[in-house]
PDB file of C-alpha atoms in Angstrom:
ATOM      1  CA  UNK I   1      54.086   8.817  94.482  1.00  0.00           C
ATOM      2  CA  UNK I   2      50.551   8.819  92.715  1.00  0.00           C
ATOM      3  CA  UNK I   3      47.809   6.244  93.410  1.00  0.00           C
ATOM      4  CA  UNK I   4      45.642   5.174  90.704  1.00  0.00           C
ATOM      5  CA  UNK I   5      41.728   5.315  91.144  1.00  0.00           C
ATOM      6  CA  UNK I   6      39.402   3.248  89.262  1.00  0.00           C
ATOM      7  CA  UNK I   7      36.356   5.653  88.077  1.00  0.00           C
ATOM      8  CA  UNK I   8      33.053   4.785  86.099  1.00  0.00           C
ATOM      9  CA  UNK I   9      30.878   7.086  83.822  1.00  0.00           C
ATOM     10  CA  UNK I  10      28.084   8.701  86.023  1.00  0.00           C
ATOM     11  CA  UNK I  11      26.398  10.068  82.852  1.00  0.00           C
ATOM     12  CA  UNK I  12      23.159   7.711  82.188  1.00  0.00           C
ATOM     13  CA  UNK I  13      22.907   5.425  79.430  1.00  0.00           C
ATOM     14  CA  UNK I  14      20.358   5.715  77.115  1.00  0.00           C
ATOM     15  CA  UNK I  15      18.937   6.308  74.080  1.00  0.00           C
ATOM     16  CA  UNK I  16      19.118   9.691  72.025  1.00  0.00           C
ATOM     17  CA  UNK I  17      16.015  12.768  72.476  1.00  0.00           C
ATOM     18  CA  UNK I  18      13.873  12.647  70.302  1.00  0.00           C
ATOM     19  CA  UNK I  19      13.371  16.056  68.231  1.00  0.00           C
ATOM     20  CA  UNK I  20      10.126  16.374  69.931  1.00  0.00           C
ATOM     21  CA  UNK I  21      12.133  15.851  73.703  1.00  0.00           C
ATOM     22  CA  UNK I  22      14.292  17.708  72.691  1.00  0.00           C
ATOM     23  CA  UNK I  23      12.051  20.776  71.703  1.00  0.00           C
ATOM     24  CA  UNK I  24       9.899  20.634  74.916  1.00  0.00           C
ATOM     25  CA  UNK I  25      13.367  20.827  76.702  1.00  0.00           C
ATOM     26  CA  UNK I  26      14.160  23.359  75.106  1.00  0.00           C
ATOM     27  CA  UNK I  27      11.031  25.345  75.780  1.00  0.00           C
ATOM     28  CA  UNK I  28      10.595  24.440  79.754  1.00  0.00           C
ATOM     29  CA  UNK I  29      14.553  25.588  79.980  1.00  0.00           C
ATOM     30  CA  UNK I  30      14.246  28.722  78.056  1.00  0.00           C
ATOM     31  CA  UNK I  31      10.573  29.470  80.182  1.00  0.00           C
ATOM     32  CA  UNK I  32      12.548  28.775  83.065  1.00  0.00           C
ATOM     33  CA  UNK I  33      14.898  31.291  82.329  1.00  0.00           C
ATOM     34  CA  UNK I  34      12.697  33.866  81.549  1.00  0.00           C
ATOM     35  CA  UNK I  35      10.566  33.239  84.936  1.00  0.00           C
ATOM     36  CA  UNK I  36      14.041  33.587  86.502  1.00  0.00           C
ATOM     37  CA  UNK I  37      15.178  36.915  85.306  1.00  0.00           C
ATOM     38  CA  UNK I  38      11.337  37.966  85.773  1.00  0.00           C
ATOM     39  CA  UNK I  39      11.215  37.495  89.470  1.00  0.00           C
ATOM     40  CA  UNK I  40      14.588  38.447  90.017  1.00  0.00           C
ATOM     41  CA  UNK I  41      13.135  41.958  89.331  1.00  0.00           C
ATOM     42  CA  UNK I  42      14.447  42.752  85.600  1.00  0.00           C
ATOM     43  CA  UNK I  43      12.482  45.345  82.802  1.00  0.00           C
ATOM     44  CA  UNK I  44      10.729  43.348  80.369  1.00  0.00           C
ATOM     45  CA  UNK I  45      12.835  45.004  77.647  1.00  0.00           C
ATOM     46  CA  UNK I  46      16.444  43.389  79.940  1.00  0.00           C
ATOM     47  CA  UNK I  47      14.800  39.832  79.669  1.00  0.00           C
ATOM     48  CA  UNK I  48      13.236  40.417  75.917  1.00  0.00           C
ATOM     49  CA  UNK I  49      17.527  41.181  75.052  1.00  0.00           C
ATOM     50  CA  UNK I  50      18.411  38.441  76.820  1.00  0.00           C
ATOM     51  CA  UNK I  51      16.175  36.336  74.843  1.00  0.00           C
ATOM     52  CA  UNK I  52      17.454  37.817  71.636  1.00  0.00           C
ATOM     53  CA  UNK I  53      20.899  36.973  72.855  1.00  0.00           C
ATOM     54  CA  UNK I  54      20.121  33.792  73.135  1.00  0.00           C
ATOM     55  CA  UNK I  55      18.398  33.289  70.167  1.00  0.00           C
ATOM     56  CA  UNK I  56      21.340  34.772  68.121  1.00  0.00           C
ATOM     57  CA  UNK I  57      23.719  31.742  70.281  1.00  0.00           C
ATOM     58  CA  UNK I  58      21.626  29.092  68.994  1.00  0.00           C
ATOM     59  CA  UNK I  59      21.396  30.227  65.035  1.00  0.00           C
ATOM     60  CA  UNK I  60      24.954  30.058  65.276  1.00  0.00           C
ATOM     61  CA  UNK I  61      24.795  26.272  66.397  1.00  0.00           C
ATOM     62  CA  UNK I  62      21.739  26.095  63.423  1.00  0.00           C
ATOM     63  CA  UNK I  63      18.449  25.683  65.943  1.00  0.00           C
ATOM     64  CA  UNK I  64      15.626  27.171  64.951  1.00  0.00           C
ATOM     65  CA  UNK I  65      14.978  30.831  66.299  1.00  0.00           C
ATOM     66  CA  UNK I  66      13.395  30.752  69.614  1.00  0.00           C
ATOM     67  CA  UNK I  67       9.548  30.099  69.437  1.00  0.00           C
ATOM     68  CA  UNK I  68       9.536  29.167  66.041  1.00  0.00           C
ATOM     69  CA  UNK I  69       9.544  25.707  66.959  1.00  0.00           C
ATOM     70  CA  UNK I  70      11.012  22.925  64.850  1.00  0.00           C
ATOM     71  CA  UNK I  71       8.334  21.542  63.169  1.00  0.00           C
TER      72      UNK I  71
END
């Protein structure tokens, strides 16, 4: 026979980013990355496809290219 849990919402409450929180996120996330694959040893022309990679992934949710900024 199954028991039955009770179970609350761990995700925090608040208030949507801002398009200016959102871009710095953005930024410090996709710098992280790049410092990732950087000192994990990669060419600079691996992490520069990466990069494009990802930039092609978020045109197709409609960001703004990758250090274009949305301004």
């Amino acid at each position: 026979m199954a028991a039955l849990a009770v179970v609350r919402d761990l995700r925090e409450h608040r208030a949507p980013s801002s398009a200016e929180e959102l871009e710095r996120f953005e930024t410090d996330v996709l710098s992280g990355f790049v410092l990732a694959r950087a000192s994990a040893g990669l060419a600079d022309g691996t992490i520069r496809g990466d990069v494009g990679h990802l930039d092609q992934i978020r045109t197709w949710f409609g960001r703004p290219n990758v250090g274009h900024g949305a301004r």
